[in-house]
Each structure stands twice: as C-alpha cells, then as structure tokens.
Amino acid sequence: MIPYSHQFIDSKDIEAVLKVLKSDWITQGPKISEFEKALGKYCGAKFAVVCSSGTSALHLAYLAAGLKKGDEIITTPNTFAATANMILAVGAKPIFCDIRLDTYNIDESQIEKLITNLPAGRQGKLKAIVPVHFAGHPCEMEKISKIAKKHKLLVIEDACHALGAKYKNSKIGSCRYCDMAVFSFHPVKSITAGEGGAILTNNEKFYKKLISLRSHGIHKDAQGKNVMEELGYNYRLTDIQAALGISQLKKLDGFIRQRHAAVNNYKKELAGVRSIILPQELKNIYSAWHIYVIRVKNPAQRDSLMQFLKNNGIGANFHYPAVYSHPYYQKIGYNNLKLANTERYQNSCITLPCFPALSRPEIKLVSNLIKEFFNK
Ligand SMILES: *Cc1c(COP(=O)(O)O)cnc(C)c1O
C-alpha cells in the first residue's frame, strides 16, 4: 500500500524527543520558546505562538482577532472543515467564495463582487478574509490584502498546507500580506510534531492575546499570583512535541525539495495522459506541494479511477468535499449553496500519493496504473 502522505522521522528526531523525556520539563518548557523562535526566524515574522493543533491555532487566531457572534468571514469551501468550523466556534458566520480552476484557491476576483453584492447591513458585519493556500500553492495574497485594506478587513491565512512555500519571494508565514498565518504539524503536513499548530504574526497585540488564550487567559500578576482576566483554553503544545518540531524544521527545505522532485516526476510520467488535468504552479510561486491533486476531465470516471487505484494498493484520496456540502453545513442553512467552480472541482479531483520519501519507482507505478485505467 502506498499512502497519499506519510511523515518522515529519522534518528535525530527520535533522539531529540528522548532527550526531552529524560529532562525535567515535558509540558510547556524551554523547547516551546525555542520552537517559536526557530519558526519566526524561518518564516521571517516577528512573533510565533505554538499550540496543540492547526485547529486550535485557527481558534486562537480568530479569538485574538476579536471575531465574535454576528460577524461574517469570507473563506473558501475548498479546505479542511476546521477552517470554517472554528469560524462557527467563535459564533461567526462563514461566507464561502468560489475558487479558481487553475490553483483551486479562493478566487480573489470574486471576493470584491461578493462584498459589494452583500446588503448594506451585512457589509458592516464583515470582519475578515481567511484564504487557504490549497495544496501548498499560495493564494493571490497581494490582491487579497488590497481588497481587505479597502474594506477594512483582517486577513488570517490558513497556511496549514503551505509551510515552506513562497509567494513573490516572501515566505508564507512572514505575514507580509496578512495579519496572522496559521500552520499545522499534523503528520501529513510539511513537518510534524505528532500533533501541533502555530500562529505567526508581526502584531504584538495579537501575539500577547494568543499567548494568554493558549493557557486559560491566566497570567501572573506583580505578586506572582495567578489571575484570570479572559476566557481562555488549554491549547498548549508539550516540550516533547516541540522537540520533534524543532528537529523536523531543520529538514523542512529538504522535504519541500523532495516534494518538488516527486511532482516533476509525475509531470514527466503523466504528461501524455489526455484524460486528466495536472496541477500547476503559477509564476512567482514556490509551492509547498502539500498534496498532488489531478482532475479527471470526464467526472463520470472519477470514482472508478479512485476505486481502481485503491484496488491496486494506491492510497488515492479526496481533498476536499466542499465544506458547505457536509451534512452539518447543509443543516445550518448552506443547503442552497452550489458554487460553480467548486462543484466542478470536487466532482473531478483525485489526490495521488506525494510525500518526501515517495520513490521514483512508486511514482512510475502510480502513473502506469493511471495510464492502464484510461487505455482499457
Ligand atoms: C490540517 C489542516 C487544518 C487542521 O490542522 P490540525 O492540526 O489537524 O488540527 C486546518 N486547515 C487546513 C487547511 C488543514 O489542512
């Protein structure tokens, strides 16, 4: 079985974790600030806050941004549900904007229309845009940040796919075009901490709020007494996880280069297959290639190709069913929503295996199966 994704852990990672286990600190200790400093330095952002998952990082970012009941937030339907779920968790309402059919990212040209088409009363409720760098390919951030400035909206990047990616020579996570950027360290992401997440920002106010909310909203006063001043959570990362994250971060650039090599090999193998559309990397973009998604030109063949690959031991996958199509979202009022490009995309996409240690013969095997399927 070739999975669609797999972590890469070496003996240095294991040593780093063992060292923490033998130390005095296993929960939030010195490894946390070490990981945060390393992440901030890597991305080129002033502040980094690590936490228990990408999902808790999104929750913390939305809370720090002051998003609350009655607010509305523009995001993409082509993402993992957590992006929108955490908008609901703070009591706000996601507005789904359709996607582009070249990168499958939020279509920045439709954001402006979506805003101006809202009734005047709702325009005032709009507080933020949450773009997702789908599959590791950065969104058109310059344009998105321009629209946000014009309408006084915050921009929070769900960058869970895109650690290691670059947009116009600035690293994703530098927050050059956003207020905060969120990462995940789940095993399928660019690097892993087992579970884990991070928020990067250049804004000190957001930074302080994130630190407070991560740990119950409690801080020590001048007398050293614990005082709770706001409703917070336990979204802390452990030193055990942070040690793994620090060790993995050293390998990040190499991981992304390996992902690029895998993508180039797929491109060579699959170039002649007319029945599918290969993913692209636009100009001025360095993708993190979190996942490798092809599209089947005839959507009627999608499910049978997926089954054929699975029957042959290939962990083909589906990223993503549109968030609004999940039964929960259908129940809470999104049942009439059908965005044209999103529908076309989600009926034709297949995720092929793509991860750092994926070998050339494995890529050949997957590609040959695809050719065999279409030649039958
Ligand atoms: C993985 C992911 C998340 C959630 O991250 P976890 O660490 O699994 O909680 C959120 N958004 C996107 C786009 C993701 O891919």
PDB file of N, CA, C and O in Angstrom, residues 193-226:
ATOM      1  N   ALA A 193       4.858  17.500  14.427  1.00  0.00           N
ATOM      2  CA  ALA A 193       5.202  17.434  15.844  1.00  0.00           C
ATOM      3  C   ALA A 193       4.319  16.360  16.497  1.00  0.00           C
ATOM      4  O   ALA A 193       4.089  16.377  17.691  1.00  0.00           O
ATOM      5  N   GLY A 194       3.827  15.420  15.694  1.00  0.00           N
ATOM      6  CA  GLY A 194       2.825  14.453  16.155  1.00  0.00           C
ATOM      7  C   GLY A 194       1.464  15.070  15.936  1.00  0.00           C
ATOM      8  O   GLY A 194       0.717  14.705  15.035  1.00  0.00           O
ATOM      9  N   GLU A 195       1.121  16.010  16.780  1.00  0.00           N
ATOM     10  CA  GLU A 195       0.052  16.985  16.559  1.00  0.00           C
ATOM     11  C   GLU A 195       0.670  18.319  16.906  1.00  0.00           C
ATOM     12  O   GLU A 195       1.668  18.380  17.611  1.00  0.00           O
ATOM     13  N   GLY A 196       0.077  19.392  16.456  1.00  0.00           N
ATOM     14  CA  GLY A 196       0.598  20.709  16.825  1.00  0.00           C
ATOM     15  C   GLY A 196       0.172  21.752  15.825  1.00  0.00           C
ATOM     16  O   GLY A 196      -0.303  21.429  14.731  1.00  0.00           O
ATOM     17  N   GLY A 197       0.317  23.010  16.234  1.00  0.00           N
ATOM     18  CA  GLY A 197      -0.040  24.109  15.348  1.00  0.00           C
ATOM     19  C   GLY A 197       0.733  25.351  15.738  1.00  0.00           C
ATOM     20  O   GLY A 197       1.435  25.360  16.762  1.00  0.00           O
ATOM     21  N   ALA A 198       0.637  26.386  14.922  1.00  0.00           N
ATOM     22  CA  ALA A 198       1.316  27.647  15.228  1.00  0.00           C
ATOM     23  C   ALA A 198       0.585  28.805  14.576  1.00  0.00           C
ATOM     24  O   ALA A 198      -0.086  28.622  13.556  1.00  0.00           O
ATOM     25  N   ILE A 199       0.729  29.974  15.198  1.00  0.00           N
ATOM     26  CA  ILE A 199       0.231  31.203  14.604  1.00  0.00           C
ATOM     27  C   ILE A 199       1.422  32.144  14.492  1.00  0.00           C
ATOM     28  O   ILE A 199       2.161  32.321  15.467  1.00  0.00           O
ATOM     29  N   LEU A 200       1.627  32.736  13.310  1.00  0.00           N
ATOM     30  CA  LEU A 200       2.685  33.728  13.141  1.00  0.00           C
ATOM     31  C   LEU A 200       2.060  35.093  12.939  1.00  0.00           C
ATOM     32  O   LEU A 200       0.975  35.202  12.346  1.00  0.00           O
ATOM     33  N   THR A 201       2.714  36.117  13.458  1.00  0.00           N
ATOM     34  CA  THR A 201       2.186  37.477  13.312  1.00  0.00           C
ATOM     35  C   THR A 201       3.306  38.492  13.526  1.00  0.00           C
ATOM     36  O   THR A 201       4.327  38.176  14.156  1.00  0.00           O
ATOM     37  N   ASN A 202       3.112  39.691  12.990  1.00  0.00           N
ATOM     38  CA  ASN A 202       4.045  40.790  13.277  1.00  0.00           C
ATOM     39  C   ASN A 202       3.416  41.774  14.250  1.00  0.00           C
ATOM     40  O   ASN A 202       3.995  42.824  14.535  1.00  0.00           O
ATOM     41  N   ASN A 203       2.224  41.449  14.734  1.00  0.00           N
ATOM     42  CA  ASN A 203       1.448  42.365  15.563  1.00  0.00           C
ATOM     43  C   ASN A 203       1.542  41.950  17.035  1.00  0.00           C
ATOM     44  O   ASN A 203       1.080  40.874  17.422  1.00  0.00           O
ATOM     45  N   GLU A 204       2.138  42.818  17.859  1.00  0.00           N
ATOM     46  CA  GLU A 204       2.391  42.479  19.257  1.00  0.00           C
ATOM     47  C   GLU A 204       1.102  42.291  20.058  1.00  0.00           C
ATOM     48  O   GLU A 204       1.034  41.461  20.967  1.00  0.00           O
ATOM     49  N   LYS A 205       0.076  43.064  19.713  1.00  0.00           N
ATOM     50  CA  LYS A 205      -1.204  42.955  20.410  1.00  0.00           C
ATOM     51  C   LYS A 205      -1.812  41.556  20.205  1.00  0.00           C
ATOM     52  O   LYS A 205      -2.252  40.911  21.154  1.00  0.00           O
ATOM     53  N   PHE A 206      -1.800  41.112  18.968  1.00  0.00           N
ATOM     54  CA  PHE A 206      -2.312  39.762  18.688  1.00  0.00           C
ATOM     55  C   PHE A 206      -1.454  38.715  19.406  1.00  0.00           C
ATOM     56  O   PHE A 206      -1.963  37.761  19.977  1.00  0.00           O
ATOM     57  N   TYR A 207      -0.144  38.923  19.371  1.00  0.00           N
ATOM     58  CA  TYR A 207       0.782  37.973  19.991  1.00  0.00           C
ATOM     59  C   TYR A 207       0.462  37.774  21.471  1.00  0.00           C
ATOM     60  O   TYR A 207       0.330  36.647  21.962  1.00  0.00           O
ATOM     61  N   LYS A 208       0.295  38.884  22.191  1.00  0.00           N
ATOM     62  CA  LYS A 208       0.031  38.803  23.637  1.00  0.00           C
ATOM     63  C   LYS A 208      -1.288  38.100  23.920  1.00  0.00           C
ATOM     64  O   LYS A 208      -1.409  37.313  24.863  1.00  0.00           O
ATOM     65  N   LYS A 209      -2.272  38.394  23.091  1.00  0.00           N
ATOM     66  CA  LYS A 209      -3.595  37.786  23.245  1.00  0.00           C
ATOM     67  C   LYS A 209      -3.511  36.261  22.996  1.00  0.00           C
ATOM     68  O   LYS A 209      -4.109  35.469  23.727  1.00  0.00           O
ATOM     69  N   LEU A 210      -2.766  35.883  21.975  1.00  0.00           N
ATOM     70  CA  LEU A 210      -2.625  34.455  21.644  1.00  0.00           C
ATOM     71  C   LEU A 210      -1.978  33.696  22.802  1.00  0.00           C
ATOM     72  O   LEU A 210      -2.414  32.611  23.174  1.00  0.00           O
ATOM     73  N   ILE A 211      -0.919  34.296  23.375  1.00  0.00           N
ATOM     74  CA  ILE A 211      -0.210  33.667  24.496  1.00  0.00           C
ATOM     75  C   ILE A 211      -1.161  33.468  25.676  1.00  0.00           C
ATOM     76  O   ILE A 211      -1.186  32.421  26.317  1.00  0.00           O
ATOM     77  N   SER A 212      -1.961  34.488  25.942  1.00  0.00           N
ATOM     78  CA  SER A 212      -2.884  34.425  27.071  1.00  0.00           C
ATOM     79  C   SER A 212      -3.978  33.370  26.848  1.00  0.00           C
ATOM     80  O   SER A 212      -4.234  32.527  27.705  1.00  0.00           O
ATOM     81  N   LEU A 213      -4.599  33.413  25.667  1.00  0.00           N
ATOM     82  CA  LEU A 213      -5.720  32.500  25.395  1.00  0.00           C
ATOM     83  C   LEU A 213      -5.279  31.047  25.300  1.00  0.00           C
ATOM     84  O   LEU A 213      -6.066  30.134  25.556  1.00  0.00           O
ATOM     85  N   ARG A 214      -4.005  30.816  24.935  1.00  0.00           N
ATOM     86  CA  ARG A 214      -3.489  29.450  24.826  1.00  0.00           C
ATOM     87  C   ARG A 214      -3.518  28.749  26.183  1.00  0.00           C
ATOM     88  O   ARG A 214      -3.626  27.542  26.274  1.00  0.00           O
ATOM     89  N   SER A 215      -3.394  29.521  27.249  1.00  0.00           N
ATOM     90  CA  SER A 215      -3.326  28.918  28.563  1.00  0.00           C
ATOM     91  C   SER A 215      -4.306  29.577  29.531  1.00  0.00           C
ATOM     92  O   SER A 215      -3.928  30.311  30.433  1.00  0.00           O
ATOM     93  N   HIS A 216      -5.599  29.344  29.289  1.00  0.00           N
ATOM     94  CA  HIS A 216      -6.693  29.702  30.210  1.00  0.00           C
ATOM     95  C   HIS A 216      -6.946  31.195  30.392  1.00  0.00           C
ATOM     96  O   HIS A 216      -7.750  31.580  31.237  1.00  0.00           O
ATOM     97  N   GLY A 217      -6.246  32.068  29.673  1.00  0.00           N
ATOM     98  CA  GLY A 217      -6.411  33.500  29.920  1.00  0.00           C
ATOM     99  C   GLY A 217      -5.845  33.893  31.270  1.00  0.00           C
ATOM    100  O   GLY A 217      -6.205  34.924  31.846  1.00  0.00           O
ATOM    101  N   ILE A 218      -4.943  33.037  31.787  1.00  0.00           N
ATOM    102  CA  ILE A 218      -4.361  33.282  33.118  1.00  0.00           C
ATOM    103  C   ILE A 218      -2.940  33.800  32.978  1.00  0.00           C
ATOM    104  O   ILE A 218      -2.168  33.312  32.152  1.00  0.00           O
ATOM    105  N   HIS A 219      -2.598  34.821  33.787  1.00  0.00           N
ATOM    106  CA  HIS A 219      -1.194  35.243  33.840  1.00  0.00           C
ATOM    107  C   HIS A 219      -0.830  35.563  35.279  1.00  0.00           C
ATOM    108  O   HIS A 219      -1.712  35.663  36.141  1.00  0.00           O
ATOM    109  N   LYS A 220       0.457  35.694  35.541  1.00  0.00           N
ATOM    110  CA  LYS A 220       0.898  36.007  36.904  1.00  0.00           C
ATOM    111  C   LYS A 220       0.925  37.519  37.099  1.00  0.00           C
ATOM    112  O   LYS A 220       1.413  38.245  36.240  1.00  0.00           O
ATOM    113  N   ASP A 221       0.380  37.999  38.228  1.00  0.00           N
ATOM    114  CA  ASP A 221       0.430  39.441  38.492  1.00  0.00           C
ATOM    115  C   ASP A 221       1.758  39.787  39.178  1.00  0.00           C
ATOM    116  O   ASP A 221       2.623  38.918  39.365  1.00  0.00           O
ATOM    117  N   ALA A 222       1.906  41.058  39.567  1.00  0.00           N
ATOM    118  CA  ALA A 222       3.183  41.531  40.128  1.00  0.00           C
ATOM    119  C   ALA A 222       3.607  40.743  41.367  1.00  0.00           C
ATOM    120  O   ALA A 222       4.794  40.570  41.630  1.00  0.00           O
ATOM    121  N   GLN A 223       2.628  40.242  42.141  1.00  0.00           N
ATOM    122  CA  GLN A 223       2.937  39.456  43.349  1.00  0.00           C
ATOM    123  C   GLN A 223       3.155  37.971  43.047  1.00  0.00           C
ATOM    124  O   GLN A 223       3.333  37.160  43.953  1.00  0.00           O
ATOM    125  N   GLY A 224       3.075  37.603  41.762  1.00  0.00           N
ATOM    126  CA  GLY A 224       3.271  36.204  41.389  1.00  0.00           C
ATOM    127  C   GLY A 224       2.010  35.372  41.534  1.00  0.00           C
ATOM    128  O   GLY A 224       2.055  34.145  41.513  1.00  0.00           O
ATOM    129  N   LYS A 225       0.876  36.050  41.723  1.00  0.00           N
ATOM    130  CA  LYS A 225      -0.393  35.341  41.881  1.00  0.00           C
ATOM    131  C   LYS A 225      -1.031  35.106  40.511  1.00  0.00           C
ATOM    132  O   LYS A 225      -0.970  35.968  39.636  1.00  0.00           O
ATOM    133  N   ASN A 226      -1.643  33.924  40.335  1.00  0.00           N
ATOM    134  CA  ASN A 226      -2.318  33.627  39.062  1.00  0.00           C
ATOM    135  C   ASN A 226      -3.628  34.384  38.974  1.00  0.00           C
ATOM    136  O   ASN A 226      -4.496  34.220  39.833  1.00  0.00           O
TER     137      ASN A 226
END
